[in-house]
Amino acid sequence: FGQSTANEIQHKTSFDVSFIGTGDASSTAQAFKTVLKTTDWVCFVQALHSIQSLNQQVGDLCQSTALPVYNNQMVSLTEAPMADLYVVTSPMNARSLLKREEIDHSYPFIAIGKTTAQALKSLGMKRVLIAQQPNEESLVEAVIHHFK
């Protein structure tokens, strides 16, 4: 998880946060690998339908378990609104939006990170921009930059 999640945990619990990721699975995994020991036990707190990208990249370096704490499910869309830009924050969001909707493949999309961008591209979207950092602030900057 990133800084915002760490802040929330520290604000609402007595837990210490000993590692803060970047929000990007690849760079977080690289940094996480430098502090892991094979005797460490890591609990990956996540969504029920998580793609588990971090788990997969570091799971063989330590003992780990996945703990789903919420259920993220796709909802049935009757119709997606037409937009000048679509902002997508997860691969599941991309799949849910594009599962039933015929959105022109040339419409612009902004993805929160690389994994979401890959999902959009695999679904045929051609104009996919990626926020500089996988966080809300970078998404806002990307939207502003798009409309300039």
Short mmCIF file of C-alpha atoms in Angstrom, two decimals:
data_model
loop_
_atom_site.label_atom_id
_atom_site.label_comp_id
_atom_site.label_asym_id
_atom_site.label_seq_id
_atom_site.Cartn_x
_atom_site.Cartn_y
_atom_site.Cartn_z
CA PHE A 1 0.00 0.00 0.00
CA GLY A 2 0.96 3.62 -0.32
CA GLN A 3 1.35 6.63 1.94
CA SER A 4 -2.39 7.41 2.14
CA THR A 5 -3.18 3.91 3.39
CA ALA A 6 -0.30 4.07 5.87
CA ASN A 7 -1.61 7.39 7.20
CA GLU A 8 -5.08 5.93 7.64
CA ILE A 9 -3.75 2.86 9.48
CA GLN A 10 -1.62 4.99 11.80
CA HIS A 11 -4.49 7.40 12.44
CA LYS A 12 -7.12 4.75 13.21
CA THR A 13 -5.16 1.92 14.84
CA SER A 14 -2.24 1.27 17.13
CA PHE A 15 -0.39 -0.67 14.42
CA ASP A 16 3.07 0.39 13.35
CA VAL A 17 3.58 0.66 9.62
CA SER A 18 7.00 -0.77 8.86
CA PHE A 19 6.96 -0.54 5.08
CA ILE A 20 5.24 1.85 2.67
CA GLY A 21 5.05 0.99 -1.00
CA THR A 22 4.91 3.27 -3.99
CA GLY A 23 1.48 2.20 -5.22
CA ASP A 24 3.14 0.45 -8.16
CA ALA A 25 3.48 -3.33 -7.70
CA SER A 26 6.81 -3.70 -9.52
CA SER A 27 8.72 -0.94 -7.73
CA THR A 28 7.09 -1.82 -4.40
CA ALA A 29 8.08 -5.47 -4.84
CA GLN A 30 11.70 -4.51 -5.59
CA ALA A 31 11.90 -2.37 -2.46
CA PHE A 32 10.03 -4.93 -0.35
CA LYS A 33 12.46 -7.67 -1.40
CA THR A 34 15.33 -5.75 0.17
CA VAL A 35 13.77 -5.96 3.64
CA LEU A 36 12.21 -9.45 3.55
CA LYS A 37 13.71 -12.50 5.20
CA THR A 38 12.62 -16.07 4.51
CA THR A 39 11.51 -16.32 8.15
CA ASP A 40 9.16 -13.32 7.80
CA TRP A 41 5.42 -13.96 7.73
CA VAL A 42 3.49 -11.41 5.65
CA CYS A 43 -0.27 -10.98 5.59
CA PHE A 44 -1.46 -9.34 2.36
CA VAL A 45 -4.67 -7.51 3.28
CA GLN A 46 -6.64 -7.12 0.07
CA ALA A 47 -9.88 -7.31 -1.86
CA LEU A 48 -11.53 -10.67 -2.43
CA HIS A 49 -10.94 -10.44 -6.18
CA SER A 50 -7.44 -8.93 -5.98
CA ILE A 51 -5.06 -9.69 -8.82
CA GLN A 52 -2.41 -10.23 -6.12
CA SER A 53 0.41 -8.70 -8.14
CA LEU A 54 2.55 -7.92 -5.09
CA ASN A 55 1.87 -11.33 -3.51
CA GLN A 56 3.02 -13.04 -6.70
CA GLN A 57 6.23 -11.03 -6.93
CA VAL A 58 7.43 -11.50 -3.36
CA GLY A 59 5.53 -14.55 -2.12
CA ASP A 60 8.41 -16.96 -2.70
CA LEU A 61 10.78 -14.86 -0.57
CA CYS A 62 8.83 -15.22 2.66
CA GLN A 63 5.89 -17.00 4.21
CA SER A 64 2.66 -15.25 3.31
CA THR A 65 -1.08 -15.41 3.37
CA ALA A 66 -3.78 -13.40 1.66
CA LEU A 67 -6.53 -11.91 3.80
CA PRO A 68 -9.52 -10.62 1.83
CA VAL A 69 -11.23 -7.89 3.86
CA TYR A 70 -13.76 -6.64 1.34
CA ASN A 71 -15.57 -7.96 -1.70
CA ASN A 72 -15.09 -6.02 -4.90
CA GLN A 73 -17.59 -7.16 -7.50
CA MET A 74 -18.49 -5.93 -10.93
CA VAL A 75 -21.90 -4.36 -11.27
CA SER A 76 -24.11 -4.69 -14.30
CA LEU A 77 -24.16 -1.51 -16.31
CA THR A 78 -27.24 -0.67 -18.28
CA GLU A 79 -25.43 2.06 -20.14
CA ALA A 80 -22.17 3.90 -19.61
CA PRO A 81 -22.31 7.66 -20.08
CA MET A 82 -20.49 9.12 -23.04
CA ALA A 83 -17.46 11.12 -21.91
CA ASP A 84 -14.56 13.05 -23.32
CA LEU A 85 -12.22 11.12 -21.02
CA TYR A 86 -12.50 7.99 -18.88
CA VAL A 87 -10.46 7.74 -15.65
CA VAL A 88 -9.97 4.14 -14.53
CA THR A 89 -8.52 3.13 -11.17
CA SER A 90 -8.25 -0.66 -11.37
CA PRO A 91 -8.21 -3.54 -13.84
CA MET A 92 -11.59 -4.64 -12.47
CA ASN A 93 -13.01 -1.16 -13.21
CA ALA A 94 -11.75 -1.50 -16.78
CA ARG A 95 -13.22 -4.97 -17.24
CA SER A 96 -16.54 -3.93 -15.71
CA LEU A 97 -16.87 -0.84 -17.89
CA LEU A 98 -15.83 -2.52 -21.12
CA LYS A 99 -17.49 -5.90 -20.56
CA ARG A 100 -20.87 -4.86 -21.88
CA GLU A 101 -20.33 -1.42 -23.28
CA GLU A 102 -19.27 -0.60 -26.78
CA ILE A 103 -16.96 2.33 -26.14
CA ASP A 104 -15.04 3.50 -29.16
CA HIS A 105 -11.48 2.19 -28.91
CA SER A 106 -10.13 5.61 -29.85
CA TYR A 107 -11.58 7.33 -26.76
CA PRO A 108 -8.94 8.53 -24.28
CA PHE A 109 -8.44 6.77 -20.96
CA ILE A 110 -6.26 7.67 -17.99
CA ALA A 111 -5.15 4.68 -15.90
CA ILE A 112 -4.02 5.00 -12.29
CA GLY A 113 -1.07 2.66 -12.93
CA LYS A 114 0.63 0.17 -15.22
CA THR A 115 -1.57 -2.82 -14.35
CA THR A 116 -4.75 -0.88 -15.08
CA ALA A 117 -3.24 0.44 -18.32
CA GLN A 118 -2.36 -3.11 -19.37
CA ALA A 119 -5.95 -4.19 -18.69
CA LEU A 120 -7.32 -1.35 -20.82
CA LYS A 121 -4.94 -2.12 -23.67
CA SER A 122 -5.79 -5.83 -23.53
CA LEU A 123 -9.45 -4.83 -23.90
CA GLY A 124 -8.61 -2.97 -27.10
CA MET A 125 -8.33 0.62 -25.91
CA LYS A 126 -5.81 2.53 -28.02
CA ARG A 127 -5.35 5.87 -26.21
CA VAL A 128 -4.28 4.96 -22.68
CA LEU A 129 -2.32 7.43 -20.59
CA ILE A 130 -0.84 6.47 -17.23
CA ALA A 131 -0.76 8.80 -14.24
CA GLN A 132 2.79 9.75 -13.18
CA GLN A 133 2.26 8.09 -9.79
CA PRO A 134 -0.46 5.60 -8.86
CA ASN A 135 -2.40 7.98 -6.60
CA GLU A 136 -5.32 10.38 -6.71
CA GLU A 137 -3.18 13.51 -6.96
CA SER A 138 -1.45 12.23 -10.08
CA LEU A 139 -4.80 11.29 -11.59
CA VAL A 140 -6.01 14.85 -11.12
CA GLU A 141 -2.82 16.20 -12.70
CA ALA A 142 -3.25 13.83 -15.65
CA VAL A 143 -6.85 14.95 -16.18
CA ILE A 144 -5.84 18.63 -16.05
CA HIS A 145 -2.96 17.99 -18.45
CA HIS A 146 -5.28 16.13 -20.85
CA PHE A 147 -7.72 19.04 -21.10
CA LYS A 148 -5.07 21.77 -21.49
#
